[in-house]
Structure formats: C-alpha cells, structure tokens
Amino acid sequence: AQKVTQAQTEISVVEKEDVTLDCVYETRDTTYYLFWYKQPPSGELVFLIRRNSFDEQNEISGRYSWNFQKSTSSFNFTITASQVVDSAVYFCALSEAGNTGKLIFGQGTTLQVKP
Amino acid sequence: ETGVTQSPTHLIKTRGQQVTLRCSSQSGHNTVSWYQQALGQGPQFIFQYYREEENGRGNFPPRFSGLQFPNYSSELNVNALELDDSALYLCASSLSRWGDSPLHFGNGTRLTVT
C-alpha cells in the first residue's frame, strides 16, 4: 500500500538556521513520483518540486535542496538560512505512474521560523 | 496565466443539507482533482475528472459527487451533509491525469457543517 510518513509534526527554528524536513514513503511500484508542497496560512498548496523514481540526483533551488534516497525510501527537504517567510505547513506526497494521478499526502510538518 | 480559482471561500451549512463547490482550472489544464483536508491533516483524494468523466475515486461515499464541464471547470457536490464533512476542500488542476504532472491547487473552500 502507498503511504507517506512525515514524523516531524512541528519544528521551530530561529531565522538563519538550517532545517531539514523528513519524508519517508512506501510503495510497491517501481515507477512513481514524489512531490513537496508548501501550505501557507492562506490555504493554497504551492508546488515546490517533483522527482521521479528513476532520478536520484539531488536538487538545489536557491535556499531549498532535496535529498532523494531510494535505498531508504526517503525524500528529505532542507531549507538553508531559513527566513520568517518560510513559516508554513510542508507536505510530502507520492503518486504512482499510470494511476489516476491521485496524490498520497503525509500528515505535514509545521515549520515556524522565529525572527 | 490564470490560476485555479474556487468559490465560495467559506460556507456554513446545516447537517443534512446539500452543498455545491465550484472550481475553475488553470488555463490549459484538462484534469481536475478534488481533495478534502481536515484540520491538522494532509489532503485526502476524493476524485479526479478527465474529459468530463470520473477517472478515479478515493474512499468517499457516493454522496460525494462531481462534474467536469467542457471548459474543464468542475463542481463538487456533497449530499446529506454530516458534521465530519467540515473541512477545507481543495481543487487542483493538472496537465496530465497520470500522476506525473504537478497539481496546481486553488485556495480552497472552508466548509463548516453545524
């Protein structure tokens, strides 16, 4: 069965600290996609990144970086030099190729960045 | 480029009533999905529509139904509302129905059932 686990419910850091959000997934498929979304207080889910199961290359986008490791079924997200505007709920999600496009979301991690 | 828009923003209904939520998809997107997000939880997949037909459904009872129109806009209908239906309802559109394309979400409709 598909499952996404975000074990960290809440994280609080001080501005400029680095922070890593953990994501562990379960799937029986060999072809799948992993996503990270940000949900600010306004409620809209903002797409951050997509990774397919055949691409284990880590990715960096500005202060954001993602570490995908199939061996441990993890897709972790690191924010470097955090800022107050990074405060939000972050969701990791999984979809299986050839399926309906259904996303399985984790429970989310609430990140609070204090000034 | 117009993003995903949902209406209304907030809604209060009484148990047993019926509700219709509306969604306009992002320009060029032919697939629409609906998700329910209870407070403090991750979104749960309700169903997906592609070319006006339901293309997949999550674990929701038949009183949750939907429509997709030729212009790819969509409606979510919920009959016989229950207190547990209180949640944020999110609409998302995408370029592909196969799970490989990112979903683009609207701001959601906050439904409260009393």
PDB file of C-alpha atoms in Angstrom, chain A residues 39 42-45, chain B residues 2-10 20-26 32-37 46 73-76 87-93 104-111:
ATOM      1  CA  GLN A  39       0.833  25.450   2.522  1.00  0.00           C
ATOM      2  CA  SER A  42      -3.863  31.295   3.150  1.00  0.00           C
ATOM      3  CA  GLY A  43      -4.560  27.595   2.495  1.00  0.00           C
ATOM      4  CA  GLU A  44      -3.319  27.224  -1.051  1.00  0.00           C
ATOM      5  CA  LEU A  45      -0.916  24.348  -1.640  1.00  0.00           C
TER       6      LEU A  45
ATOM      7  CA  THR B   2      -4.972  32.345 -14.645  1.00  0.00           C
ATOM      8  CA  GLY B   3      -4.514  30.003 -11.719  1.00  0.00           C
ATOM      9  CA  VAL B   4      -7.046  27.713 -10.083  1.00  0.00           C
ATOM     10  CA  THR B   5      -9.958  29.594  -8.549  1.00  0.00           C
ATOM     11  CA  GLN B   6     -12.529  28.223  -6.140  1.00  0.00           C
ATOM     12  CA  SER B   7     -15.826  29.544  -4.862  1.00  0.00           C
ATOM     13  CA  PRO B   8     -17.119  30.222  -2.371  1.00  0.00           C
ATOM     14  CA  THR B   9     -14.275  30.870   0.065  1.00  0.00           C
ATOM     15  CA  HIS B  10     -16.278  29.968   3.130  1.00  0.00           C
ATOM     16  CA  THR B  20     -22.027  22.619  -4.300  1.00  0.00           C
ATOM     17  CA  LEU B  21     -18.468  23.859  -4.529  1.00  0.00           C
ATOM     18  CA  ARG B  22     -17.031  25.279  -7.745  1.00  0.00           C
ATOM     19  CA  CYS B  23     -13.616  25.320  -9.345  1.00  0.00           C
ATOM     20  CA  SER B  24     -12.094  26.863 -12.438  1.00  0.00           C
ATOM     21  CA  SER B  25      -8.969  25.091 -13.573  1.00  0.00           C
ATOM     22  CA  GLN B  26      -5.738  26.678 -14.674  1.00  0.00           C
ATOM     23  CA  VAL B  32      -9.266  18.334 -12.206  1.00  0.00           C
ATOM     24  CA  SER B  33      -8.989  16.674  -8.802  1.00  0.00           C
ATOM     25  CA  TRP B  34     -10.715  17.339  -5.516  1.00  0.00           C
ATOM     26  CA  TYR B  35      -9.231  16.834  -2.070  1.00  0.00           C
ATOM     27  CA  GLN B  36     -10.623  17.086   1.445  1.00  0.00           C
ATOM     28  CA  GLN B  37      -8.343  18.420   4.151  1.00  0.00           C
ATOM     29  CA  ILE B  46     -11.829  12.492  -3.289  1.00  0.00           C
ATOM     30  CA  SER B  73     -14.223  23.749 -14.775  1.00  0.00           C
ATOM     31  CA  SER B  74     -15.637  21.472 -12.124  1.00  0.00           C
ATOM     32  CA  GLU B  75     -18.129  21.105  -9.296  1.00  0.00           C
ATOM     33  CA  LEU B  76     -18.073  19.050  -6.135  1.00  0.00           C
ATOM     34  CA  ALA B  87     -13.062  20.606   6.214  1.00  0.00           C
ATOM     35  CA  LEU B  88     -11.113  22.596   3.657  1.00  0.00           C
ATOM     36  CA  TYR B  89     -11.979  21.392   0.153  1.00  0.00           C
ATOM     37  CA  LEU B  90      -9.205  21.848  -2.345  1.00  0.00           C
ATOM     38  CA  CYS B  91      -9.487  21.739  -6.096  1.00  0.00           C
ATOM     39  CA  ALA B  92      -6.416  21.092  -8.226  1.00  0.00           C
ATOM     40  CA  SER B  93      -5.815  21.045 -11.943  1.00  0.00           C
ATOM     41  CA  HIS B 104      -1.865  23.241  -9.063  1.00  0.00           C
ATOM     42  CA  PHE B 105      -4.202  23.996  -6.201  1.00  0.00           C
ATOM     43  CA  GLY B 106      -6.736  26.696  -5.518  1.00  0.00           C
ATOM     44  CA  ASN B 107      -7.135  28.460  -2.173  1.00  0.00           C
ATOM     45  CA  GLY B 108      -9.880  26.069  -1.155  1.00  0.00           C
ATOM     46  CA  THR B 109     -13.387  26.331   0.235  1.00  0.00           C
ATOM     47  CA  ARG B 110     -13.743  26.141   4.009  1.00  0.00           C
ATOM     48  CA  LEU B 111     -16.945  24.208   4.747  1.00  0.00           C
TER      49      LEU B 111
END
